[in-house]
């Protein structure tokens, strides 16, 4: 553990509260950017906001910091709402196999927050484009989702909360458990009281 992390953990007050403002960008892979733009813009109605190629030197060699190992590939960004970006890299055709969404470390799926009205519009747009989808299904109390696969076989979900009306949904308050509710599950994971207290420190009584 780094010295900074050790210090932050031992002196939580001194380090201050860490704040998370949502997803900055989520980066996914395609081997057909045109197909991907057609789906996200035309079918789903998401806005393309930035189109670029990864600068030279980052794909191969010492400049690579974990990004795809190909030079100057396309990297496009869409507005997925709440000031978050959905990004795609375009791999050269045939260079990579299709991924397994159930592999360890893989992204199983992503759910976008939408209003009930927008969820209905997405259903209509999917039907018009003849893209099959599941739902709506109640997946958590008061939260209803539809599921669809994008043309890259990425599993997408669109979740809404009818009780919130048409405004921006408050997702975390809708699902936040009390300490006792969470402990009913957490005790199947660990029996150490100090650990359980720490894990539930952010929950109401
Ligand atoms: Fe989900």
PDB file of C-alpha atoms and ligand atoms in Angstrom:
ATOM      1  CA  UNK A   1       0.000   0.000   0.000  1.00  0.00           C
ATOM      2  CA  UNK A   2       1.338   3.441  -0.821  1.00  0.00           C
ATOM      3  CA  UNK A   3       2.297   5.870   1.937  1.00  0.00           C
ATOM      4  CA  UNK A   4      -0.443   8.264   0.806  1.00  0.00           C
ATOM      5  CA  UNK A   5      -3.109   5.545   0.996  1.00  0.00           C
ATOM      6  CA  UNK A   6      -1.895   4.347   4.381  1.00  0.00           C
ATOM      7  CA  UNK A   7      -2.056   7.910   5.707  1.00  0.00           C
ATOM      8  CA  UNK A   8      -5.530   8.531   4.258  1.00  0.00           C
ATOM      9  CA  UNK A   9      -6.852   5.342   5.825  1.00  0.00           C
ATOM     10  CA  UNK A  10      -5.343   5.959   9.218  1.00  0.00           C
ATOM     11  CA  UNK A  11      -6.409   9.616   9.326  1.00  0.00           C
ATOM     12  CA  UNK A  12      -9.773   9.811   7.547  1.00  0.00           C
ATOM     13  CA  UNK A  13     -10.517  13.262   8.963  1.00  0.00           C
ATOM     14  CA  UNK A  14      -7.214  14.709   7.840  1.00  0.00           C
ATOM     15  CA  UNK A  15      -7.600  13.570   4.237  1.00  0.00           C
ATOM     16  CA  UNK A  16     -11.154  14.903   3.904  1.00  0.00           C
ATOM     17  CA  UNK A  17     -14.075  13.240   2.244  1.00  0.00           C
ATOM     18  CA  UNK A  18     -13.559  11.717  -1.186  1.00  0.00           C
ATOM     19  CA  UNK A  19     -16.346  12.823  -3.530  1.00  0.00           C
ATOM     20  CA  UNK A  20     -17.488  10.961  -6.625  1.00  0.00           C
ATOM     21  CA  UNK A  21     -19.455  12.872  -9.233  1.00  0.00           C
ATOM     22  CA  UNK A  22     -20.497   9.957 -11.432  1.00  0.00           C
ATOM     23  CA  UNK A  23     -18.811   8.331 -14.420  1.00  0.00           C
ATOM     24  CA  UNK A  24     -16.425  10.635 -16.289  1.00  0.00           C
ATOM     25  CA  UNK A  25     -16.193   8.290 -19.266  1.00  0.00           C
ATOM     26  CA  UNK A  26     -16.741   4.638 -19.936  1.00  0.00           C
ATOM     27  CA  UNK A  27     -14.498   3.268 -22.696  1.00  0.00           C
ATOM     28  CA  UNK A  28     -15.659   0.329 -24.826  1.00  0.00           C
ATOM     29  CA  UNK A  29     -14.356  -1.403 -27.939  1.00  0.00           C
ATOM     30  CA  UNK A  30     -15.704  -1.861 -31.449  1.00  0.00           C
ATOM     31  CA  UNK A  31     -14.215  -2.916 -34.764  1.00  0.00           C
ATOM     32  CA  UNK A  32     -16.744  -0.844 -36.726  1.00  0.00           C
ATOM     33  CA  UNK A  33     -17.069   2.784 -35.641  1.00  0.00           C
ATOM     34  CA  UNK A  34     -19.544   3.615 -38.405  1.00  0.00           C
ATOM     35  CA  UNK A  35     -21.887   0.844 -37.253  1.00  0.00           C
ATOM     36  CA  UNK A  36     -21.469   2.012 -33.667  1.00  0.00           C
ATOM     37  CA  UNK A  37     -22.258   5.650 -34.505  1.00  0.00           C
ATOM     38  CA  UNK A  38     -25.303   4.533 -36.474  1.00  0.00           C
ATOM     39  CA  UNK A  39     -26.626   2.600 -33.474  1.00  0.00           C
ATOM     40  CA  UNK A  40     -25.931   5.110 -30.702  1.00  0.00           C
ATOM     41  CA  UNK A  41     -26.911   8.221 -32.669  1.00  0.00           C
ATOM     42  CA  UNK A  42     -29.635   6.997 -35.028  1.00  0.00           C
ATOM     43  CA  UNK A  43     -31.235   4.185 -33.046  1.00  0.00           C
ATOM     44  CA  UNK A  44     -30.766   5.342 -29.440  1.00  0.00           C
ATOM     45  CA  UNK A  45     -30.710   9.096 -29.987  1.00  0.00           C
ATOM     46  CA  UNK A  46     -27.406   9.662 -28.151  1.00  0.00           C
ATOM     47  CA  UNK A  47     -25.342  12.687 -29.227  1.00  0.00           C
ATOM     48  CA  UNK A  48     -21.850  12.296 -30.711  1.00  0.00           C
ATOM     49  CA  UNK A  49     -19.744  15.022 -29.072  1.00  0.00           C
ATOM     50  CA  UNK A  50     -16.109  14.312 -29.994  1.00  0.00           C
ATOM     51  CA  UNK A  51     -14.405  12.340 -32.799  1.00  0.00           C
ATOM     52  CA  UNK A  52     -10.640  11.893 -32.896  1.00  0.00           C
ATOM     53  CA  UNK A  53      -7.807   9.478 -33.470  1.00  0.00           C
ATOM     54  CA  UNK A  54      -5.542   8.436 -30.620  1.00  0.00           C
ATOM     55  CA  UNK A  55      -2.324  10.477 -30.981  1.00  0.00           C
ATOM     56  CA  UNK A  56       0.677   8.644 -32.484  1.00  0.00           C
ATOM     57  CA  UNK A  57       3.015   6.820 -30.124  1.00  0.00           C
ATOM     58  CA  UNK A  58       0.387   5.721 -27.614  1.00  0.00           C
ATOM     59  CA  UNK A  59      -0.629   2.436 -29.248  1.00  0.00           C
ATOM     60  CA  UNK A  60       2.721   0.680 -29.245  1.00  0.00           C
ATOM     61  CA  UNK A  61       6.000   1.270 -27.524  1.00  0.00           C
ATOM     62  CA  UNK A  62       6.782   2.956 -24.227  1.00  0.00           C
ATOM     63  CA  UNK A  63       3.994   5.558 -24.615  1.00  0.00           C
ATOM     64  CA  UNK A  64       1.315   2.909 -24.080  1.00  0.00           C
ATOM     65  CA  UNK A  65      -0.382   3.324 -20.712  1.00  0.00           C
ATOM     66  CA  UNK A  66      -2.908   0.523 -21.050  1.00  0.00           C
ATOM     67  CA  UNK A  67      -4.808   1.813 -24.055  1.00  0.00           C
ATOM     68  CA  UNK A  68      -5.395  -0.420 -27.107  1.00  0.00           C
ATOM     69  CA  UNK A  69      -2.093  -1.590 -28.670  1.00  0.00           C
ATOM     70  CA  UNK A  70      -2.748  -0.117 -32.117  1.00  0.00           C
ATOM     71  CA  UNK A  71      -1.522   3.173 -33.526  1.00  0.00           C
ATOM     72  CA  UNK A  72      -3.813   6.127 -34.305  1.00  0.00           C
ATOM     73  CA  UNK A  73      -7.100   4.287 -33.976  1.00  0.00           C
ATOM     74  CA  UNK A  74     -10.448   6.080 -33.880  1.00  0.00           C
ATOM     75  CA  UNK A  75     -11.677   7.225 -30.465  1.00  0.00           C
ATOM     76  CA  UNK A  76     -15.186   8.710 -30.390  1.00  0.00           C
ATOM     77  CA  UNK A  77     -17.252  10.069 -27.515  1.00  0.00           C
ATOM     78  CA  UNK A  78     -20.996  10.265 -26.938  1.00  0.00           C
ATOM     79  CA  UNK A  79     -22.961  12.230 -24.340  1.00  0.00           C
ATOM     80  CA  UNK A  80     -24.500   9.659 -21.990  1.00  0.00           C
ATOM     81  CA  UNK A  81     -26.031  12.255 -19.703  1.00  0.00           C
ATOM     82  CA  UNK A  82     -25.239  13.723 -16.278  1.00  0.00           C
ATOM     83  CA  UNK A  83     -22.034  15.071 -17.754  1.00  0.00           C
ATOM     84  CA  UNK A  84     -20.663  11.601 -18.508  1.00  0.00           C
ATOM     85  CA  UNK A  85     -19.107  10.352 -21.739  1.00  0.00           C
ATOM     86  CA  UNK A  86     -19.510   7.011 -23.451  1.00  0.00           C
ATOM     87  CA  UNK A  87     -16.335   6.350 -25.439  1.00  0.00           C
ATOM     88  CA  UNK A  88     -15.409   3.812 -28.088  1.00  0.00           C
ATOM     89  CA  UNK A  89     -12.069   2.725 -29.502  1.00  0.00           C
ATOM     90  CA  UNK A  90     -12.082   1.212 -32.994  1.00  0.00           C
ATOM     91  CA  UNK A  91      -9.836  -1.862 -33.175  1.00  0.00           C
ATOM     92  CA  UNK A  92      -8.507  -2.905 -36.591  1.00  0.00           C
ATOM     93  CA  UNK A  93     -10.869  -5.475 -38.179  1.00  0.00           C
ATOM     94  CA  UNK A  94      -9.907  -9.011 -37.216  1.00  0.00           C
ATOM     95  CA  UNK A  95      -7.240  -7.924 -34.722  1.00  0.00           C
ATOM     96  CA  UNK A  96      -9.246  -8.893 -31.649  1.00  0.00           C
ATOM     97  CA  UNK A  97     -11.733 -11.583 -30.713  1.00  0.00           C
ATOM     98  CA  UNK A  98     -15.177 -10.811 -29.374  1.00  0.00           C
ATOM     99  CA  UNK A  99     -15.001 -10.578 -25.571  1.00  0.00           C
ATOM    100  CA  UNK A 100     -16.778 -12.639 -22.948  1.00  0.00           C
ATOM    101  CA  UNK A 101     -18.948 -10.353 -20.835  1.00  0.00           C
ATOM    102  CA  UNK A 102     -18.843 -12.935 -18.025  1.00  0.00           C
ATOM    103  CA  UNK A 103     -15.053 -13.153 -17.905  1.00  0.00           C
ATOM    104  CA  UNK A 104     -13.426 -11.943 -14.680  1.00  0.00           C
ATOM    105  CA  UNK A 105     -12.640  -8.253 -14.940  1.00  0.00           C
ATOM    106  CA  UNK A 106     -14.933  -7.795 -17.959  1.00  0.00           C
ATOM    107  CA  UNK A 107     -17.874  -5.389 -18.070  1.00  0.00           C
ATOM    108  CA  UNK A 108     -21.018  -7.502 -17.809  1.00  0.00           C
ATOM    109  CA  UNK A 109     -23.302  -4.657 -18.878  1.00  0.00           C
ATOM    110  CA  UNK A 110     -23.917  -0.952 -18.458  1.00  0.00           C
ATOM    111  CA  UNK A 111     -27.196   0.648 -17.459  1.00  0.00           C
ATOM    112  CA  UNK A 112     -28.108   4.166 -18.518  1.00  0.00           C
ATOM    113  CA  UNK A 113     -30.476   6.193 -16.334  1.00  0.00           C
ATOM    114  CA  UNK A 114     -33.480   7.429 -18.301  1.00  0.00           C
ATOM    115  CA  UNK A 115     -36.895   8.870 -17.549  1.00  0.00           C
ATOM    116  CA  UNK A 116     -39.935   6.596 -18.019  1.00  0.00           C
ATOM    117  CA  UNK A 117     -40.869   8.651 -21.081  1.00  0.00           C
ATOM    118  CA  UNK A 118     -37.418   8.267 -22.620  1.00  0.00           C
ATOM    119  CA  UNK A 119     -37.428   4.542 -21.879  1.00  0.00           C
ATOM    120  CA  UNK A 120     -40.693   4.304 -23.824  1.00  0.00           C
ATOM    121  CA  UNK A 121     -39.152   6.297 -26.691  1.00  0.00           C
ATOM    122  CA  UNK A 122     -36.131   3.978 -26.725  1.00  0.00           C
ATOM    123  CA  UNK A 123     -38.486   0.983 -26.944  1.00  0.00           C
ATOM    124  CA  UNK A 124     -40.201   2.610 -29.905  1.00  0.00           C
ATOM    125  CA  UNK A 125     -36.899   3.407 -31.603  1.00  0.00           C
ATOM    126  CA  UNK A 126     -35.654  -0.167 -31.076  1.00  0.00           C
ATOM    127  CA  UNK A 127     -38.880  -1.563 -32.497  1.00  0.00           C
ATOM    128  CA  UNK A 128     -38.608   0.738 -35.528  1.00  0.00           C
ATOM    129  CA  UNK A 129     -35.016  -0.430 -36.080  1.00  0.00           C
ATOM    130  CA  UNK A 130     -36.091  -4.069 -35.526  1.00  0.00           C
ATOM    131  CA  UNK A 131     -33.654  -4.477 -32.624  1.00  0.00           C
ATOM    132  CA  UNK A 132     -34.999  -7.030 -30.098  1.00  0.00           C
ATOM    133  CA  UNK A 133     -35.090  -6.094 -26.408  1.00  0.00           C
ATOM    134  CA  UNK A 134     -36.308  -7.483 -23.061  1.00  0.00           C
ATOM    135  CA  UNK A 135     -38.526  -5.742 -20.567  1.00  0.00           C
ATOM    136  CA  UNK A 136     -39.435  -3.474 -18.937  1.00  0.00           C
ATOM    137  CA  UNK A 137     -38.755  -5.591 -15.848  1.00  0.00           C
ATOM    138  CA  UNK A 138     -38.630  -4.453 -12.196  1.00  0.00           C
ATOM    139  CA  UNK A 139     -34.980  -5.202 -11.354  1.00  0.00           C
ATOM    140  CA  UNK A 140     -34.761  -3.409  -7.995  1.00  0.00           C
ATOM    141  CA  UNK A 141     -37.636  -2.015  -5.920  1.00  0.00           C
ATOM    142  CA  UNK A 142     -39.219   0.767  -7.998  1.00  0.00           C
ATOM    143  CA  UNK A 143     -36.634   0.523 -10.800  1.00  0.00           C
ATOM    144  CA  UNK A 144     -37.668  -0.817 -14.207  1.00  0.00           C
ATOM    145  CA  UNK A 145     -35.234  -1.786 -16.954  1.00  0.00           C
ATOM    146  CA  UNK A 146     -35.109  -2.837 -20.550  1.00  0.00           C
ATOM    147  CA  UNK A 147     -32.149  -4.830 -21.916  1.00  0.00           C
ATOM    148  CA  UNK A 148     -30.694  -4.814 -25.403  1.00  0.00           C
ATOM    149  CA  UNK A 149     -27.465  -5.837 -27.120  1.00  0.00           C
ATOM    150  CA  UNK A 150     -25.721  -3.188 -29.189  1.00  0.00           C
ATOM    151  CA  UNK A 151     -24.285  -4.261 -32.588  1.00  0.00           C
ATOM    152  CA  UNK A 152     -20.929  -4.988 -30.867  1.00  0.00           C
ATOM    153  CA  UNK A 153     -22.756  -7.490 -28.621  1.00  0.00           C
ATOM    154  CA  UNK A 154     -22.338  -5.154 -25.635  1.00  0.00           C
ATOM    155  CA  UNK A 155     -25.188  -5.651 -23.182  1.00  0.00           C
ATOM    156  CA  UNK A 156     -27.003  -2.397 -22.487  1.00  0.00           C
ATOM    157  CA  UNK A 157     -29.710  -1.618 -19.967  1.00  0.00           C
ATOM    158  CA  UNK A 158     -31.921   1.451 -19.660  1.00  0.00           C
ATOM    159  CA  UNK A 159     -33.338   1.972 -16.186  1.00  0.00           C
ATOM    160  CA  UNK A 160     -36.124   4.282 -15.047  1.00  0.00           C
ATOM    161  CA  UNK A 161     -38.022   5.001 -11.837  1.00  0.00           C
ATOM    162  CA  UNK A 162     -41.687   5.759 -12.581  1.00  0.00           C
ATOM    163  CA  UNK A 163     -42.251   7.040  -9.013  1.00  0.00           C
ATOM    164  CA  UNK A 164     -39.758   9.860  -9.663  1.00  0.00           C
ATOM    165  CA  UNK A 165     -41.754  11.207 -12.605  1.00  0.00           C
ATOM    166  CA  UNK A 166     -40.003  12.738 -15.575  1.00  0.00           C
ATOM    167  CA  UNK A 167     -37.161  14.538 -13.800  1.00  0.00           C
ATOM    168  CA  UNK A 168     -33.652  13.227 -13.303  1.00  0.00           C
ATOM    169  CA  UNK A 169     -33.911  10.058 -11.213  1.00  0.00           C
ATOM    170  CA  UNK A 170     -32.357   9.844  -7.746  1.00  0.00           C
ATOM    171  CA  UNK A 171     -30.887   6.388  -8.118  1.00  0.00           C
ATOM    172  CA  UNK A 172     -28.782   5.858  -5.009  1.00  0.00           C
ATOM    173  CA  UNK A 173     -31.463   6.965  -2.494  1.00  0.00           C
ATOM    174  CA  UNK A 174     -33.874   4.544  -4.184  1.00  0.00           C
ATOM    175  CA  UNK A 175     -31.686   1.519  -3.396  1.00  0.00           C
ATOM    176  CA  UNK A 176     -29.780   2.518  -0.231  1.00  0.00           C
ATOM    177  CA  UNK A 177     -30.392  -0.069   2.487  1.00  0.00           C
ATOM    178  CA  UNK A 178     -30.383   0.313   6.248  1.00  0.00           C
ATOM    179  CA  UNK A 179     -27.458  -1.210   8.133  1.00  0.00           C
ATOM    180  CA  UNK A 180     -29.576  -4.217   9.160  1.00  0.00           C
ATOM    181  CA  UNK A 181     -30.811  -4.860   5.624  1.00  0.00           C
ATOM    182  CA  UNK A 182     -27.267  -4.868   4.252  1.00  0.00           C
ATOM    183  CA  UNK A 183     -25.960  -6.943   7.181  1.00  0.00           C
ATOM    184  CA  UNK A 184     -28.403  -9.746   6.335  1.00  0.00           C
ATOM    185  CA  UNK A 185     -26.297 -10.317   3.210  1.00  0.00           C
ATOM    186  CA  UNK A 186     -22.892  -9.107   4.414  1.00  0.00           C
ATOM    187  CA  UNK A 187     -22.840 -11.645   7.242  1.00  0.00           C
ATOM    188  CA  UNK A 188     -22.773 -14.370   4.572  1.00  0.00           C
ATOM    189  CA  UNK A 189     -19.495 -12.825   3.357  1.00  0.00           C
ATOM    190  CA  UNK A 190     -17.630 -12.226   6.629  1.00  0.00           C
ATOM    191  CA  UNK A 191     -18.197 -12.755  10.341  1.00  0.00           C
ATOM    192  CA  UNK A 192     -15.719 -10.201  11.656  1.00  0.00           C
ATOM    193  CA  UNK A 193     -17.686  -7.502  13.540  1.00  0.00           C
ATOM    194  CA  UNK A 194     -15.068  -4.793  12.984  1.00  0.00           C
ATOM    195  CA  UNK A 195     -15.130  -5.493   9.254  1.00  0.00           C
ATOM    196  CA  UNK A 196     -18.955  -5.484   9.162  1.00  0.00           C
ATOM    197  CA  UNK A 197     -19.043  -2.144  11.034  1.00  0.00           C
ATOM    198  CA  UNK A 198     -16.605  -0.633   8.545  1.00  0.00           C
ATOM    199  CA  UNK A 199     -18.469  -1.970   5.506  1.00  0.00           C
ATOM    200  CA  UNK A 200     -21.793  -0.522   6.705  1.00  0.00           C
ATOM    201  CA  UNK A 201     -20.423   2.792   8.012  1.00  0.00           C
ATOM    202  CA  UNK A 202     -22.049   4.698   5.138  1.00  0.00           C
ATOM    203  CA  UNK A 203     -25.553   3.290   5.700  1.00  0.00           C
ATOM    204  CA  UNK A 204     -28.400   4.691   7.810  1.00  0.00           C
ATOM    205  CA  UNK A 205     -29.518   2.788  10.950  1.00  0.00           C
TER     206      UNK A 205
HETATM  207 FE1  LIG B   1     -28.045  -3.978 -14.403  1.00  0.00          FE
END
